[in-house]
Amino acid sequence: MLKNFFLRRKKDSRQYTSEDKNEVECQKLEKKVDKELGGGLKKFKRLNYNYWDFSTLQYREQLINYLKKDIIYVYVLAKNADSDIDREIYANTLCGNLCSFIDLYAQVLNIFYRLGLKPLRNNFSPTLLNPTTNIIDQAINGNLKKCNKQESATSWGKVKEMIGRKYDVQNDYYEKAKAILDSNPNITAMKNLRNYSVHYQPLFSRFEIWSKNNNIMFSVNSNNRASDQYQKFVELAHRVIKKELLAIHYFDGMCFDQKMVPKDRKNERVSIFRCDNCNSELMVTDYFKDFLKEKCKLKILCERCKQYSTITDTGKTQIVHPEKYDSLLVNELNNMDIIDSNGRSIFQDINDSNTQE
């Protein structure tokens, strides 16, 4: 009895050691992802072109977290798997997750470019306030159905179609990301494997059926379980991970460097002014610059010094994305004050008039 106890403890110790090694390897790969993406951000040169706020971060975080937790973690488990059943389970999961990255990429672009395509989930809420609306309950209750022909469901093909219809696609980041997800031979091979595992039988299964000389053949001990085939799959998965990481970098480019422009809009030119209080530079639209021609003083709430200050034209201009131009207009309406030749605030006159009414 005591001997069996120590044998179990020894076995458990080996198991924990294996889990610890997997965790350490995952952390190293995750840090490598952060380092490569961080280095990529430093290469962007048009950081003042796009409209950007903190909500933009959630789009890239979705892709990064999926790559780390749903792909890299499973990749490490598959790479270090010992038993045949573990290899089969992890390989098929990894294959599916690698290909599902494309679906997630499509959903992120759908939101980022406001394409209006719909996910298959109906009235879905992940919060604890509505625990019965999760995806499993919807499937069991029959509410998770395919969208009908009148609805536009989110898919990679549909996203590309909508982007081509609504946006000027002369964008290097989008074109390179699309080329990777559509034409890269490693990703194409992985998509073919997922199609095989979904419609025929799991990868590295003991059972296999195929056609030989027009005869249907069946095998209980498939040679796909050979170690060299499994190693080739793991190496293929690693190459796909590197390409999907590159696709995230190109999405970063669309987020922080150059977003595509809608076909019904164009880039706008803004003037660069300097805050007379702290000397920081600010972008100003022609709409408010025209007030200077009326011999008015222009004051703005400076983001750096948090003071309403007069501003001076530097004579410099810059091209910005139309979304950024729109945001500058809104900011000017909310945070600018115009002083007339008598030293009185025009906006204050409006406020006084509203108060008297």
PDB file of C-alpha atoms in Angstrom, residues 3 29 34 42 90 99 107 143 153 155 164 179 198 202 218 239 246 319 326 337 349 353:
ATOM      1  CA  LYS A   3       4.721   1.544  -2.144  1.00  0.00           C
ATOM      2  CA  LEU A  29       6.183  32.647 -26.419  1.00  0.00           C
ATOM      3  CA  ASP A  34       4.519  41.251 -27.166  1.00  0.00           C
ATOM      4  CA  LYS A  42       7.827  51.690 -33.477  1.00  0.00           C
ATOM      5  CA  TYR A  90      -4.486  18.691 -29.284  1.00  0.00           C
ATOM      6  CA  CYS A  99      -8.216  28.516 -38.854  1.00  0.00           C
ATOM      7  CA  GLN A 107     -15.227  40.033 -37.057  1.00  0.00           C
ATOM      8  CA  ASN A 143     -32.152  29.587 -31.145  1.00  0.00           C
ATOM      9  CA  ALA A 153     -23.642  37.272 -41.502  1.00  0.00           C
ATOM     10  CA  SER A 155     -17.561  35.934 -42.699  1.00  0.00           C
ATOM     11  CA  GLY A 164     -14.177  46.556 -51.435  1.00  0.00           C
ATOM     12  CA  ALA A 179      -2.639  38.137 -48.977  1.00  0.00           C
ATOM     13  CA  VAL A 198     -14.398  18.411 -40.065  1.00  0.00           C
ATOM     14  CA  PRO A 202     -10.010  13.667 -37.084  1.00  0.00           C
ATOM     15  CA  PHE A 218     -10.646   1.188 -44.609  1.00  0.00           C
ATOM     16  CA  ARG A 239       4.749  28.657 -39.367  1.00  0.00           C
ATOM     17  CA  LEU A 246       2.200  39.201 -38.873  1.00  0.00           C
ATOM     18  CA  ILE A 319      -3.134  65.437 -43.777  1.00  0.00           C
ATOM     19  CA  ASP A 326     -14.600  64.866 -37.676  1.00  0.00           C
ATOM     20  CA  ASP A 337     -13.680  79.656 -26.846  1.00  0.00           C
ATOM     21  CA  ASP A 349     -22.656  85.580 -24.727  1.00  0.00           C
ATOM     22  CA  SER A 353     -28.559  84.598 -23.551  1.00  0.00           C
TER      23      SER A 353
END
